[in-house]
Amino acid sequence: MADHGVYHSLGDQQDPADPYSRTQPAAPPFRPSAAPAPTGYHQGSSYGSQTLQQQQYNGTPQPPYQNQGTPAQEHGYFPPQQSLASPYEGAMGGLSSQMGSMALGQDGLGTARPNKKKHRHAYHNLDQPVGSSQAFNGMPQAEMNPSQYLDTNQPQPMAQGHPYGGQNITPAMNQFPAMGGAPYTPGGTPAAHGMAPSLPIPSGPSVSGQGRVDPEQIPSIPRSRDVPAQYYLDHIYHTMEQHLPPPGAVPFIAYDQGNSSPKFARLTLNNIPSTSEALHATALPLGLLLQPLAPIAPGEQPIPVLDFGEPGPPRCRRCRTYINPFMTFRSGGNKFVCNMCTFPNDVAPEYFAPTDPSGVRVDREQRPELRLGTVEFMVPKEYWAKEPVGLRWLFLIDVGQEALNRGFLDAFCEGILGALYGEDYAKADGEERNGDTAETARSLPMGSKVGIVTFDKDIHFYNCNAELEQPQMLVMPDIEDPFVPLGSEGLFVDPYESRSIITSLLTQIPKLFSDVKNPEPALLPTLNAALESLTATGGKIICSLSALPTWGPGRLFMRDDNKLHGIETERKLFQTEHAGWKKTANKMVESGVGVDFFIASPGGVYMDIATIGHVSAQSGGETFFYPNFHAQRDALKLSLEIKHTITRETGYQALMKVRCSNGLQVTSYHGNFLQHTFGADLEFGAIDADKAFGVMFSYDGKLDAKLDAHFQCALLYTTANGERRVRCTNTVASVSEGAIESMRYIDQDAVVNLIAKEAATRMTERTLKEIRAALTEKTIDILAGYRKAFSGSHPPGQLVLPENLKEFSMFTLGLLKCRAFKAGAEPSDRRTYIMRLLKSASALELSLLLYPRIIPLHSLPPESGFPSAETGISSPSSSTPPFSDPTKTIPLSGHFLVPPSLRASFSRIEDGGAYLVDDGQTCLLWLHAQVSPNLLEDLFGPSATSLQALDPFLNALPVLDTHLNCQARNILAYWASLRGSKALTLQLARQGLDGAEYEFARLLVEDRNGEAQSYVDWLVHVHRGIQLELAGQRGKGEGEGGGVGVAGLRAMGW
């Protein structure tokens, strides 16, 4: 990808004399991690029985991928077959004779709105049309005529804007950070006289010759990802100019112009109806998906850190909103008007600056808090709960019998060493104690310290002070009332000053306890002792566990019973009723301590994730779960996840508050946190970059359509290097009188995420059958609401879907099939684990979980998996107005070429094929029983001539000098950079040989599996429900066909 260093200074001019501005170092330019194409390698004969046409890879990768003489490669590993994949070019076709016909809705053009005064409209130009081609999501492809897929009976408006591109700038935008001044002209085309505005531009019915459903015509999630991903390779997402954020699984570069990047905040509706009645007609949730500490991509603007000294950042005196780009100044700059409550506040003398004739402060360009949507403020002592210090990391290591026997103890100790010191940690053994003899790359920020504790029936503390010759162990046998026998100076040490001692200790721990095998760990007393050691400062606990803690206070018992599955009392298995664990969790949050658990379940034994994981969920931590742990296969994944946990951005002692405009109010929060009473701040012991939360809003009045709706998330936390800060995330949405414009600016990923979070919250209150029924009802409600209100002119037999919710039905089906909600037998540990994952999942993580990405290795084009050789500068599309802003273009150089992904259906799987499948949690390499031996040799080496010859516990591809091996490793490295908190390691799924093949079948979410329907059958079912709703004959609670009444559930914000 291009060097985005040029963008670091755009719109980010800093006055050297400004005492309030302090910016973090700029991020390095982005370069995809990819291996070069091997030199001197030529694949010999074809991999099938027929000779395939050879294709020469002519592209020359740019440095650092430079190579000479890239070899020719044959384009496949078996004879050409008739393609099963559809180009997905047609618009939505007919589903079947049982449902009439089906057509995808297409957002067309509405009537031009009258030019009314928009006092504070920030950026939305509602008159802009969206895409003109449903078949390509608004983006016509090369050598394709999109008009052939549209209904020629509909009036075709002039194409104005790209659905992912920039739109015209309204006059009001010029007072905000958007760079522009182009003349504003409405882009909409008036509807014909006497015709109602029509959102969809449907195609005609398309049914196969036999009258059956044509699966090629149903919406495709892979295409909905691949097309925007290609677009954002050479386009930047401008936060004030583009109405719809990219899909959650698509990487992009965001340019903050005052509205926060979608990486931090995503609204379900980027245009909000002014009344609750209009919103109710859509059945859509009004909510905000927040990921306050989300990582930024290399090349994006760093988050500025601003220090206003002892007075602190300016805030509204009435509602306490922090200063942001949407507050306006008047009276010559002496007052600022709050954008939330419209209260005029006096400007402090030290913050005063005059305004120009247009009312804009003259120092606006030198004030990041007035230009950027996401900023951080240093806060004075009145915001402190305790003295901020560097983050204390405390490792609690299970040294019980099961951990030793299964290799989990060795793997966990090696993972800690690798996370702290890198893969060459063993080189530190001969260093001096002060660590001055070698330069060590720090994985922890300055000021951070670590401590080590082991436990089985007893608790063992270790003094790793750098002044000691070797570590000292102190045993605490009294687990009924444990205390910390070490002072903080002995228990917590700088990991780089005490590198040699820590390395020696972690290397010797497995040997030290090899003869002392206690099968029953005492976990709760260990957590209480760890909490006591961190009460004064706060911190983060990393705890390993490999057996059910059945010893001492807080002992747990086997609760899971197959007789409880599928009945009303099953929900008790998803929560804890143990008073001791609840008390410890609450104390963790009060003390500013978070917990991450790494739980191994050798043999799939019951671990009571519901009780143990309650502590991590309540404190803002995370649970990493390894069912059927095998050290040879899973040690690498464990090590990578420990490293990610330690190195990701982490804060502690955190409070969060969400504020919104007058006319709206917060109704509920969804996620992993502690909230004592409704309306109180959310409390976290710790918070990290991977955690996301959902916020639901309702109306407490009517919104003014002349103004915008504003939202601000304020996160008060202590950074890992010991600074107390507030991170403010500001989001804005336009307001319209009706819901017709709102349907055009729906964020599908945010809608799916908030529905999933609310459904996960209900798991402890309702049966799984009721939740599945409620999800089905919600899907029908949303699509039926659109059908009734906005597409009534179409024949009743057509299933018309909103343009921005085309894939919503498939995501809902994926939600019904995930382990948390699926019908049939499922261990309660796995259900609870996925339940908590859903509650904290980001848009990216949830999108992959509900619909995996699949790439065929046997038919990769030779150029895929390498950086492109394309160079030059992209230019703005012809549909966008000219701008002087150079950020409208991105230099094209070295884009990583990702092959198109397949639909998750076995009908796309070819005989003899090899497929990579990744759902963000597990990455499988599925190999057909008749896979070519030549393909195996290219992937795994000369010794791999058959499936039986492969190591069943393989967790990574070997590094070979073959073209296919480089392609596969590069694709895996690319995928590893686009995930949530779970590391990417490989797991073999050989057809007919490995148990992971069942997991592969489960990931084919478009197929029927278990009691869940296939994608086509699901659409038929949904369409039948919509038809009944239109006819007024739909009975509520018939989501699963069983007549389960869920009226109470549906009323809870659904």
CSV table of N, CA and C in Angstrom, one decimal, residues 81 178 201 290 333 388 445 560 664 690 718 779 850 935 941 959 995 1018:
chain,number,residue,atom,x,y,z
A,81,GLN,N,-12.9,-27.6,-14.5
A,81,GLN,CA,-14.2,-28.0,-14.4
A,81,GLN,C,-15.1,-26.9,-14.7
A,178,ALA,N,-14.2,19.8,7.3
A,178,ALA,CA,-14.1,19.3,5.9
A,178,ALA,C,-13.5,20.4,5.1
A,201,ILE,N,-35.0,0.0,-7.0
A,201,ILE,CA,-35.1,-0.2,-8.4
A,201,ILE,C,-35.0,-1.6,-8.7
A,290,LEU,N,-19.6,1.2,19.8
A,290,LEU,CA,-18.4,2.0,20.3
A,290,LEU,C,-17.2,1.0,20.5
A,333,GLY,N,-16.5,35.3,20.2
A,333,GLY,CA,-15.7,34.2,20.8
A,333,GLY,C,-15.7,34.1,22.3
A,388,PRO,N,-2.0,7.9,39.4
A,388,PRO,CA,-1.7,7.1,38.2
A,388,PRO,C,-0.2,6.6,38.2
A,445,PRO,N,5.2,-0.4,27.7
A,445,PRO,CA,5.7,1.0,27.7
A,445,PRO,C,6.5,1.3,29.0
A,560,ASP,N,-22.8,-28.7,34.4
A,560,ASP,CA,-23.4,-29.0,33.1
A,560,ASP,C,-24.0,-30.4,33.1
A,664,LEU,N,-33.2,12.9,22.5
A,664,LEU,CA,-32.8,11.5,22.6
A,664,LEU,C,-32.3,11.2,24.0
A,690,ASP,N,-9.5,-4.1,21.8
A,690,ASP,CA,-10.4,-5.0,21.1
A,690,ASP,C,-11.8,-4.9,21.6
A,718,THR,N,-6.7,5.4,32.8
A,718,THR,CA,-5.3,5.5,33.0
A,718,THR,C,-4.5,4.7,32.0
A,779,THR,N,-35.9,-10.0,12.2
A,779,THR,CA,-35.6,-9.9,10.8
A,779,THR,C,-36.8,-9.6,9.9
A,850,LEU,N,-19.8,-14.5,12.0
A,850,LEU,CA,-21.1,-14.9,11.5
A,850,LEU,C,-21.0,-15.4,10.0
A,935,LEU,N,0.2,-30.6,-5.3
A,935,LEU,CA,-0.2,-29.4,-4.5
A,935,LEU,C,0.3,-29.6,-3.1
A,941,GLY,N,6.1,-29.4,1.3
A,941,GLY,CA,7.4,-30.0,1.1
A,941,GLY,C,7.4,-31.3,0.4
A,959,VAL,N,8.2,-22.8,5.6
A,959,VAL,CA,8.7,-21.8,4.7
A,959,VAL,C,9.4,-22.5,3.6
A,995,GLY,N,-11.0,-34.6,12.9
A,995,GLY,CA,-12.3,-34.1,13.5
A,995,GLY,C,-12.6,-32.7,13.2
A,1018,TRP,N,-34.0,-20.2,4.3
A,1018,TRP,CA,-34.2,-19.1,5.3
A,1018,TRP,C,-34.9,-17.9,4.6
